[in-house]
Amino acid sequence: MNLQELNKLFGSEFVTFREGPGKFITAVIRNREAEAEICLHGAHLMKFVPNGEVPVVWMSRSSWFEQNKPIRGGVPVCWPYFGAAADPALPAHGFARLSEWRVAEVAQEGNATRIAFELAPRDVTAMAVPFAFELRMEFLIGRVLQMTLTMKNCSESEQVITDALHTYFNVKSAEAIAIRGLDTVEYENRVVGAEAFGCVQDGDIRIDCEVDRIYLDTTGAVEILDPGFGRTIVVEKFGSASTVVWNPWIRKSHAMPDFGDEEYHTMVCIEAVNASKDRRTLRPGGSHVLSQKITVKR
């Protein structure tokens, strides 16, 4: 659909569709509790601001906005695999974040706005589709942000999936925050050159170097205590038993062309994932739901 068709079919007092960066169509949500922007490229949340708050999610000023390339920041949808593909010629984190999604539903629920997007094999251009599937990405935008990814295996064979809601959070200073809720949890350390296995978290997580970890067997909430902005961001999740914490720090920031050299100071990723031993097997016709709930507390 073009902009005129989208606004006629789905537009409302609270939702409009406009041309955003890279000429990608973007849904703009403004209701009585929050503002948000979601790009149809990747069904990618680029903005979430509860009324009276500074932005909750972080976007890179160096992000690409190009076909078949990811958007840096916000909430990329990683699917049907998380991380690098087995074939190095394939894009990292799968094709969902590189594809143009279709608007499926817009509805008002009290003061919050629900908007849903769908993706099918015919929408994918970044790579050959490995199996038949249906994806639905749903956002409930209010004082609290809820994001839900529903995946269905439409093929005739079992499919092993890893995935993520790869959420980038906006912080005043990464070096000053504390990340709470993962004390005593075992994790895989994915930093190049580090001992990968057998690591256990001791106390709060502090960002003073590159951090790239998959925390295992954990389903609880994680809190980002941010004294610079005077707030705590509570990150809850469902359908996930693994959590990724990531900050690229200096070396990796300088190596990424779509990430500013000094931007690591103002972001941290807390990701609801199905990764490592938490990968999910979808039987023919089977489905799985991964969701994340974000609350800001003062």
XYZ file of C-alpha atoms in Angstrom:
298
model
C 0.000 0.000 0.000
C 1.091 3.577 -0.583
C 0.818 6.369 1.966
C -2.598 7.509 0.805
C -4.012 3.983 1.017
C -2.496 3.337 4.445
C -3.842 6.570 5.892
C -7.283 5.911 4.416
C -7.475 2.344 5.730
C -5.557 2.576 9.018
C -5.092 6.266 9.810
C -6.839 7.816 12.797
C -6.668 10.622 15.319
C -3.749 8.780 16.883
C -1.971 7.118 13.936
C -0.673 8.618 10.699
C 1.647 7.242 8.034
C 4.358 9.404 6.481
C 7.584 9.126 4.536
C 10.453 8.722 6.966
C 14.236 8.447 6.630
C 15.350 6.737 3.433
C 11.829 7.324 2.084
C 10.670 4.327 4.119
C 7.034 4.484 5.198
C 6.758 5.119 8.928
C 3.790 4.831 11.289
C 3.646 7.779 13.690
C 1.660 7.166 16.892
C 0.708 10.025 19.196
C -1.831 9.261 21.895
C -2.592 10.541 25.377
C 0.212 8.521 26.977
C 3.144 8.330 24.556
C 4.660 8.903 21.145
C 6.192 6.242 18.919
C 7.462 5.748 15.396
C 7.616 2.388 13.637
C 9.219 1.899 10.236
C 7.597 -0.656 7.912
C 11.148 -1.661 6.923
C 11.735 -4.360 9.516
C 8.581 -3.492 11.517
C 11.232 -1.512 13.329
C 10.383 0.603 16.383
C 12.516 3.761 16.115
C 10.956 5.942 18.816
C 9.153 5.441 22.115
C 8.635 8.401 24.430
C 6.095 8.283 27.270
C 4.682 11.746 27.907
C 7.097 13.846 29.948
C 10.051 11.477 29.376
C 13.238 11.623 27.336
C 13.368 8.954 24.596
C 13.475 5.411 25.943
C 14.940 3.710 22.884
C 18.175 4.830 21.228
C 18.888 5.430 17.544
C 22.277 5.850 15.905
C 22.831 9.070 13.972
C 24.915 6.995 11.543
C 22.217 4.429 10.750
C 21.645 3.344 7.184
C 18.143 3.648 5.805
C 18.551 1.527 2.697
C 16.822 -1.463 1.121
C 18.110 -4.833 2.336
C 20.157 -3.170 5.091
C 19.357 -3.007 8.827
C 18.420 0.075 10.802
C 20.843 0.710 13.687
C 19.101 1.303 16.992
C 15.499 1.077 18.132
C 14.215 -2.497 18.162
C 15.420 -4.704 15.288
C 13.513 -7.975 14.893
C 16.088 -10.773 14.532
C 14.561 -13.850 12.854
C 14.800 -16.763 11.898
C 18.253 -16.779 13.469
C 20.134 -14.646 15.971
C 23.711 -13.598 15.227
C 25.785 -14.754 12.290
C 24.354 -17.234 9.799
C 25.995 -20.605 9.181
C 26.582 -19.370 5.627
C 28.747 -16.208 5.787
C 27.125 -14.956 2.583
C 23.797 -14.580 4.405
C 22.915 -11.464 6.434
C 23.473 -11.406 10.185
C 20.352 -11.769 12.346
C 18.188 -13.065 9.476
C 15.862 -11.358 7.016
C 13.000 -10.053 9.175
C 14.775 -6.785 9.969
C 15.619 -6.287 6.268
C 12.127 -6.835 4.856
C 9.128 -4.616 4.174
C 6.288 -5.605 6.506
C 2.582 -5.055 5.864
C 0.259 -3.212 8.251
C -2.311 -5.699 9.537
C -4.233 -3.894 12.282
C -4.575 -0.582 14.097
C -6.834 -0.250 17.131
C -7.288 1.970 20.153
C -7.411 0.301 23.574
C -8.278 2.973 26.109
C -5.434 5.489 26.024
C -3.052 3.013 24.339
C -2.688 2.256 20.637
C -2.264 -1.219 19.185
C -0.586 -1.618 15.793
C 0.374 -4.907 14.157
C 2.488 -5.842 11.144
C 2.790 -9.094 9.216
C 5.502 -10.714 7.119
C 5.270 -13.685 4.748
C 7.782 -15.298 2.346
C 6.558 -13.176 -0.572
C 7.722 -10.027 1.289
C 11.362 -11.149 1.639
C 13.980 -9.917 -0.844
C 17.222 -9.994 1.175
C 17.816 -13.752 0.832
C 16.192 -16.998 -0.233
C 13.458 -17.969 2.221
C 14.452 -21.259 3.882
C 10.909 -22.411 4.764
C 7.289 -21.287 4.730
C 6.324 -19.104 7.698
C 4.021 -16.407 9.043
C 5.225 -13.590 11.311
C 3.203 -11.028 13.221
C 4.839 -8.154 15.122
C 2.482 -6.304 17.436
C 3.066 -3.148 19.484
C 0.908 -1.747 22.267
C 1.956 1.879 22.701
C 0.960 3.519 25.956
C 2.648 4.578 29.162
C 4.048 1.042 29.009
C 5.421 -0.424 25.776
C 4.573 -4.019 24.915
C 6.047 -5.769 21.871
C 5.025 -9.251 20.752
C 6.516 -11.357 17.966
C 4.408 -14.362 16.948
C 6.066 -16.859 14.616
C 4.410 -19.801 12.848
C 6.063 -22.626 10.952
C 3.991 -23.211 7.819
C 6.334 -25.834 6.361
C 6.018 -29.598 6.529
C 9.150 -30.143 8.612
C 10.474 -29.070 12.010
C 12.367 -25.767 12.069
C 14.897 -24.710 14.695
C 14.656 -20.983 15.413
C 16.754 -18.441 17.269
C 15.483 -14.884 17.490
C 15.559 -11.585 19.363
C 13.832 -8.322 20.102
C 17.187 -6.516 19.931
C 16.229 -3.460 22.013
C 18.608 -0.483 22.226
C 18.002 1.665 25.313
C 18.839 5.351 25.606
C 20.930 6.159 28.689
C 22.619 9.353 29.828
C 25.979 7.643 30.340
C 26.582 3.926 29.899
C 29.494 4.100 32.337
C 27.180 5.344 35.128
C 24.318 2.861 34.820
C 23.791 -0.353 36.762
C 21.957 -3.329 35.229
C 20.186 -5.360 37.876
C 18.392 -8.707 37.840
C 21.037 -11.104 36.524
C 23.157 -11.641 39.651
C 24.435 -15.273 39.934
C 23.203 -16.086 36.394
C 25.544 -18.059 34.126
C 26.380 -16.442 30.803
C 28.253 -16.982 27.554
C 30.831 -14.274 26.892
C 30.854 -13.460 23.160
C 33.605 -10.828 23.244
C 36.437 -11.825 20.916
C 39.325 -13.332 22.888
C 37.366 -13.807 26.120
C 36.725 -17.103 27.873
C 33.333 -17.981 26.423
C 31.826 -20.477 28.856
C 31.524 -21.002 32.589
C 31.049 -17.303 33.423
C 28.737 -16.306 36.295
C 27.473 -12.783 36.966
C 28.543 -11.292 40.292
C 26.301 -8.403 41.374
C 25.071 -5.653 39.067
C 26.414 -5.353 35.537
C 28.585 -2.294 34.969
C 29.652 -1.013 31.554
C 33.371 -0.222 31.551
C 34.487 -2.322 28.574
C 32.931 -4.214 25.657
C 30.010 -6.318 26.886
C 28.473 -9.053 24.718
C 26.806 -11.745 26.801
C 24.020 -14.300 26.551
C 22.616 -14.910 30.032
C 21.229 -18.447 30.281
C 18.229 -19.987 32.003
C 16.797 -16.632 32.999
C 13.199 -15.484 32.637
C 13.019 -12.633 35.171
C 12.884 -8.878 34.750
C 16.012 -6.775 34.253
C 16.323 -3.167 35.444
C 18.488 -0.401 34.026
C 19.240 2.069 36.832
C 20.158 5.336 35.117
C 21.136 8.107 37.559
C 21.854 10.551 34.712
C 18.236 10.563 33.581
C 16.946 9.871 37.105
C 14.951 6.837 36.089
C 14.792 3.054 36.100
C 13.784 1.146 32.983
C 12.167 -2.194 33.802
C 12.480 -4.807 31.036
C 10.196 -7.832 31.359
C 9.928 -10.655 28.858
C 7.886 -13.723 28.016
C 8.639 -16.743 25.827
C 12.368 -16.357 26.469
C 14.815 -18.104 28.773
C 17.885 -16.159 27.662
C 18.818 -12.480 27.818
C 21.476 -10.608 25.845
C 23.328 -7.590 27.273
C 25.443 -5.672 24.743
C 27.537 -2.535 24.505
C 30.144 -2.420 21.700
C 32.548 -0.076 23.544
C 35.458 1.442 21.602
C 36.884 -1.187 19.253
C 33.633 -2.473 17.841
C 32.066 1.009 17.621
C 34.953 2.124 15.419
C 34.557 -0.992 13.263
C 30.839 -0.506 12.496
C 30.165 1.949 9.638
C 26.573 2.559 10.754
C 27.492 3.318 14.386
C 29.140 6.551 15.547
C 32.567 6.206 17.146
C 31.443 7.741 20.455
C 27.812 6.601 20.520
C 28.505 3.641 22.815
C 28.459 6.134 25.716
C 24.683 6.664 25.391
C 23.226 3.208 24.767
C 22.931 -0.317 26.072
C 21.065 -3.286 24.626
C 18.926 -5.536 26.820
C 17.429 -8.145 24.515
C 14.676 -10.707 24.941
C 16.029 -13.641 22.944
C 15.786 -17.306 22.155
C 19.479 -18.014 21.660
C 22.225 -20.517 22.482
C 20.609 -23.501 24.224
C 17.308 -21.569 24.367
C 16.689 -22.113 20.626
C 13.144 -23.175 19.838
C 11.951 -26.044 17.641
C 8.725 -25.343 15.777
C 6.826 -28.362 14.590
C 4.872 -28.171 11.288
C 2.017 -25.761 11.972
C 3.516 -24.886 15.354
C 4.078 -21.390 16.711
C 6.007 -19.524 19.376
C 5.481 -16.112 20.976
C 8.321 -13.860 22.138
C 7.439 -10.622 23.877
C 8.957 -7.775 25.843
C 7.379 -5.218 28.175
C 9.115 -1.928 28.974
C 8.163 0.319 31.888
C 9.824 3.569 32.973
C 9.868 4.352 36.696
C 10.902 7.533 38.485
